[in-house]
CSV table of C-alpha atoms in Angstrom, one decimal:
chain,number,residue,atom,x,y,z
A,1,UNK,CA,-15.1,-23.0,4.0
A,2,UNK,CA,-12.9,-21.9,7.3
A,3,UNK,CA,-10.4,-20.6,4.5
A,4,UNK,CA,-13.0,-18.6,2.6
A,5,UNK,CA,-14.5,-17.0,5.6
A,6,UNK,CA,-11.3,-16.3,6.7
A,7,UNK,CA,-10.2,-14.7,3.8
A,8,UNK,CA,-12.9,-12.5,3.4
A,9,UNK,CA,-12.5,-11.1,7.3
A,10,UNK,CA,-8.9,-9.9,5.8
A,11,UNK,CA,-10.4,-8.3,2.7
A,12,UNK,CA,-13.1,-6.9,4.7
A,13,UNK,CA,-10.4,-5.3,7.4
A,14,UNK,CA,-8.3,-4.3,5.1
A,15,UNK,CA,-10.7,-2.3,2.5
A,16,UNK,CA,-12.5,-1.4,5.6
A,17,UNK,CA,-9.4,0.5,7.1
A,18,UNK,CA,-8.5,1.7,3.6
A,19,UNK,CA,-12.3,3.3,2.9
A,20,UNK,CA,-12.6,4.1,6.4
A,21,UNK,CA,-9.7,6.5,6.6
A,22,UNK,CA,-10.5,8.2,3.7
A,23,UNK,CA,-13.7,8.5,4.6
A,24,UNK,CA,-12.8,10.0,8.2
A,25,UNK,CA,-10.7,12.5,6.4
A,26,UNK,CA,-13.1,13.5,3.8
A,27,UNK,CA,-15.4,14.7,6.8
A,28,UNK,CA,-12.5,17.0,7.9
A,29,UNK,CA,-12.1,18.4,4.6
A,30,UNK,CA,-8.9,16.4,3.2
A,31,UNK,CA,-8.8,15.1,0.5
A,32,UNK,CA,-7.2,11.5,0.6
A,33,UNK,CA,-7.1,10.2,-2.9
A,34,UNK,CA,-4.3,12.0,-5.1
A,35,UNK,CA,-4.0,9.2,-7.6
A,36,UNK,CA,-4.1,11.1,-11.1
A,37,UNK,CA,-5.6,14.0,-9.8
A,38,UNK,CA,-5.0,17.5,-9.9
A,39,UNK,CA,-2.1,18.8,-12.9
A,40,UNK,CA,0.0,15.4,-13.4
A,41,UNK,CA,1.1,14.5,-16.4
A,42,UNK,CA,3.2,12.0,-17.8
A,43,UNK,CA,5.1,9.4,-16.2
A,44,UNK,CA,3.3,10.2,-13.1
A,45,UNK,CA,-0.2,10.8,-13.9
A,46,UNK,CA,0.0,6.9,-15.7
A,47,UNK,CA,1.4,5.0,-13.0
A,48,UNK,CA,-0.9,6.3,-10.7
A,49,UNK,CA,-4.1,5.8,-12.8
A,50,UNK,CA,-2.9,2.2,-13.6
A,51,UNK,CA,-1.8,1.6,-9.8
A,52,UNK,CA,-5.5,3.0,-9.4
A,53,UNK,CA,-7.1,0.8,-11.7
A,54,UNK,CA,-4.9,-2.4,-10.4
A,55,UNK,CA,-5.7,-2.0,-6.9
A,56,UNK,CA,-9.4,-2.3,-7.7
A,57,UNK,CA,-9.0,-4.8,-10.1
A,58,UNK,CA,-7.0,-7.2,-7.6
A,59,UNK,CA,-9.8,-6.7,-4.4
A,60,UNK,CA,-12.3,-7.5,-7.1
A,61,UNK,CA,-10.3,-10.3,-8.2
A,62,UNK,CA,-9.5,-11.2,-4.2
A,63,UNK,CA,-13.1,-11.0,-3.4
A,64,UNK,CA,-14.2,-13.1,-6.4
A,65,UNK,CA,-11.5,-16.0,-5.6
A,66,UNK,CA,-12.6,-16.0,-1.8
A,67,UNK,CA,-16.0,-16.6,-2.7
A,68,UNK,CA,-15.7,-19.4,-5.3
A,69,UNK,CA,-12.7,-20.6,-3.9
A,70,UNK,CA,-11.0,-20.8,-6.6
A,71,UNK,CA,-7.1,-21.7,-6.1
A,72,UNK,CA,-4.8,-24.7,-6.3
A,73,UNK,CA,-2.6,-24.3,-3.4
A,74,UNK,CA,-2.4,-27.3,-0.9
A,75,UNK,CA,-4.0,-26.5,2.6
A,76,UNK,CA,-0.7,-25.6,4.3
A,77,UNK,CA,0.1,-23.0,2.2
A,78,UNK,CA,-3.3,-21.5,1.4
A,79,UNK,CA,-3.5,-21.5,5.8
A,80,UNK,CA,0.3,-20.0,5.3
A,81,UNK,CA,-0.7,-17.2,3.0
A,82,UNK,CA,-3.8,-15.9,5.4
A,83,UNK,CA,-1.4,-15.8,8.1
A,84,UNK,CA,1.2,-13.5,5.6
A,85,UNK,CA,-2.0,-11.3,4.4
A,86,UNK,CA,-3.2,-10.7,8.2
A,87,UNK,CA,0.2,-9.5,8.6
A,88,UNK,CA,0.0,-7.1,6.4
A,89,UNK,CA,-3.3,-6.1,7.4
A,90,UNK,CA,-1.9,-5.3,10.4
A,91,UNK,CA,1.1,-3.3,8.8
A,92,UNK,CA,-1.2,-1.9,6.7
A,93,UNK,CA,-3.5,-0.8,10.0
A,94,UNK,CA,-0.3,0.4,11.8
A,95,UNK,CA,1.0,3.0,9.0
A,96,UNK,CA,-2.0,4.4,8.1
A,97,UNK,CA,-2.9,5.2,12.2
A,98,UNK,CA,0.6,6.8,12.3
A,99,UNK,CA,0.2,8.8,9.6
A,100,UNK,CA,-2.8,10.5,10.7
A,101,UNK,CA,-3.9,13.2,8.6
A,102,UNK,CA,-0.6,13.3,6.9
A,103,UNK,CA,-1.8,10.1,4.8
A,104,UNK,CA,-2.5,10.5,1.3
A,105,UNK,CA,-3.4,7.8,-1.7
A,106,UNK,CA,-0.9,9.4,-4.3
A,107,UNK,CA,1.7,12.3,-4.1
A,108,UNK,CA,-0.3,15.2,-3.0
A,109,UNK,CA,-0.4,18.6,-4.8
A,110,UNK,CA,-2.7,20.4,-2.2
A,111,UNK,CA,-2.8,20.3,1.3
A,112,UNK,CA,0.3,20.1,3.6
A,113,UNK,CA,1.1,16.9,5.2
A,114,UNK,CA,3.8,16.2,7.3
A,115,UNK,CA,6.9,13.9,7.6
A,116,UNK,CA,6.2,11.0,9.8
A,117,UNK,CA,8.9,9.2,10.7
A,118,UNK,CA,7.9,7.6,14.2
A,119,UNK,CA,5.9,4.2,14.8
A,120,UNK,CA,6.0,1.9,12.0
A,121,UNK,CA,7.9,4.2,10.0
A,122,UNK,CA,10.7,4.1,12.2
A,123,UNK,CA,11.7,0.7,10.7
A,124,UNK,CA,10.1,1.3,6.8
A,125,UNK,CA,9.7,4.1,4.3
A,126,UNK,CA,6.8,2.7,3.2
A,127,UNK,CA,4.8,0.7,5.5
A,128,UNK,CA,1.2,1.2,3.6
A,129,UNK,CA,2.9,-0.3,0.3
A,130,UNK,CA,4.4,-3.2,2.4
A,131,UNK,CA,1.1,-3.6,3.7
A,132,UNK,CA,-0.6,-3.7,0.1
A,133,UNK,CA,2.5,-6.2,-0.9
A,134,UNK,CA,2.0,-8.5,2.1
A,135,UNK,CA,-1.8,-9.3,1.7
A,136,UNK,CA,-1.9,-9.5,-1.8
A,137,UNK,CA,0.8,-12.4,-1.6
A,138,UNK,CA,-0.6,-13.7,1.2
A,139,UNK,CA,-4.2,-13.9,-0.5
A,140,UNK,CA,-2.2,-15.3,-3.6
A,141,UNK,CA,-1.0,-18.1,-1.7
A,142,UNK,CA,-4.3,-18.9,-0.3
A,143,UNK,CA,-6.3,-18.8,-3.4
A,144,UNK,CA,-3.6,-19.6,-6.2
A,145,UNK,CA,-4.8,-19.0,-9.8
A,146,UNK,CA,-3.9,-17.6,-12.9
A,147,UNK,CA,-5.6,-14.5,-12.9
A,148,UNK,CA,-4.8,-13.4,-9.1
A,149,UNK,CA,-0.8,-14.2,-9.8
A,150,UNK,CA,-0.7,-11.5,-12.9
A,151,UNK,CA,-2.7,-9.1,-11.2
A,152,UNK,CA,-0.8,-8.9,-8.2
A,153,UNK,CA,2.5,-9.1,-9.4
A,154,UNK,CA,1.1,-6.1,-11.5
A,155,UNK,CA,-0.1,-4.1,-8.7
A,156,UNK,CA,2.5,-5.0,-7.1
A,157,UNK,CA,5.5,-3.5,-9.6
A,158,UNK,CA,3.0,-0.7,-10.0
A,159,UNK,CA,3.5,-0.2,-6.4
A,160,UNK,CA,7.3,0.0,-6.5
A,161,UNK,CA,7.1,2.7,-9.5
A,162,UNK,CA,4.9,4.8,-7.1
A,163,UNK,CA,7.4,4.4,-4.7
A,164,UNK,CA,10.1,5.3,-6.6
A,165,UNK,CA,8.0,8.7,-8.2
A,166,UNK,CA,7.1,9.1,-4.2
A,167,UNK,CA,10.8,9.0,-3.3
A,168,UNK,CA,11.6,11.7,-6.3
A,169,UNK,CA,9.0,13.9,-5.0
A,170,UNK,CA,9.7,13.6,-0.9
A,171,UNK,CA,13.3,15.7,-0.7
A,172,UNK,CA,11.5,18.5,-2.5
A,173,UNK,CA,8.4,18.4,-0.1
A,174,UNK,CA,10.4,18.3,3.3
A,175,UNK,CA,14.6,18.8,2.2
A,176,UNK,CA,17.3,17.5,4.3
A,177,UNK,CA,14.8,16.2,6.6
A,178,UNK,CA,13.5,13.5,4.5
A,179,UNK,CA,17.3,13.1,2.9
A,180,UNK,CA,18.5,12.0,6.9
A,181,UNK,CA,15.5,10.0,7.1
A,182,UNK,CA,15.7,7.8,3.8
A,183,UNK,CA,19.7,7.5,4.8
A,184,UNK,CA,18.5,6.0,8.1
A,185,UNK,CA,15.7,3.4,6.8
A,186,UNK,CA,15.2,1.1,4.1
A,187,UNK,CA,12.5,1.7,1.5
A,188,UNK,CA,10.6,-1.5,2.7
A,189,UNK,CA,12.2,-3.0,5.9
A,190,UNK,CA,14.9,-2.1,8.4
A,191,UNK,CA,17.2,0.2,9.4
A,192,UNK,CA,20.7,1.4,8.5
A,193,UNK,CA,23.9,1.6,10.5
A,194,UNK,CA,25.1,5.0,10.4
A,195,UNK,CA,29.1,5.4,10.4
């Protein structure tokens, strides 16, 4: 019971943070979610509906294995994977206050944002997607099943193709700025040496 209740305080701070922030910017007029919006098409436009669709799919999924506890994972680990989703609550919480107004669900097409590189993002490219990764393993590990391992690993590689379109997109949005910046830190975790 300790695990359920625990698990469900993640889920609840982590949705919370997520809906809360695009709530808050909804009241100032910006429009958060991106995701297959506006004139996509293509590649782009189906990665991020089916990221969309995913993400809900795996809370709902989350939320349904807290609550039966459904899983098959020994004690350790399922005690193991709350502390790894907590993390990445907490990475999660920490890119998304750095960001500011700048942070967007999808690659924007209106409204200027700007290139934040300070905080979090000093030491990943993408902190809000390691956030995302983090708790949905960790929340696999604590409620291991079936259902919760294929729909996270395909939020997860849904994720990384966002990334990649994201990474396309950024050097057009803000040049030789972002180009320095991606040179200097890794696309999950960690910094470069410069020679």
């Amino acid at each position: 019971m300790a695990i359920q209740i625990a698990a469900l305080a993640i889920l609840a701070a982590f949705y919370g943070i997520y809906l809360g922030k695009m709530l808050a910017q909804r009241r100032r007029g910006i429009r958060t979610d991106q995701m297959a919006r506006g004139n996509k098409r293509g590649r782009l436009f189906w990665t991020e509906l089916l990221l969309k669709g995913s993400t809900y799919a795996v809370a709902l999924a989350e939320t349904a294995c807290a609550l039966a506890d459904w899983n098959s994972a020994p004690s350790w680990l399922r005690w193991l994977g709350l502390g790894l989703a907590a993390a990445g609550v907490g990475v999660f919480a920490a890119s998304v206050y750095t960001m500011r107004d700048s942070w967007r669900a999808g690659i924007p097409r209106e409204g200027k944002t700007e290139l934040v590189t300070a905080g979090i993002y000093r030491f990943s490219r993408n902190p809000a997607f390691l956030g995302f990764d983090l708790t949905y393993l960790g929340l696999l590990l604590a409620f291991w099943n079936p259902l919760l391992l294929a729909l996270s690993c395909l939020a997860a590689v849904l994720l990384h193709l966002q990334i990649l379109q994201e990474e396309a997109f950024l050097p057009t949005a803000f040049g030789p700025a972002y180009t320095r910046y991606r040179s200097r830190v890794c696309r999950y975790l960690g910094r470069r040496r410069l020679r």
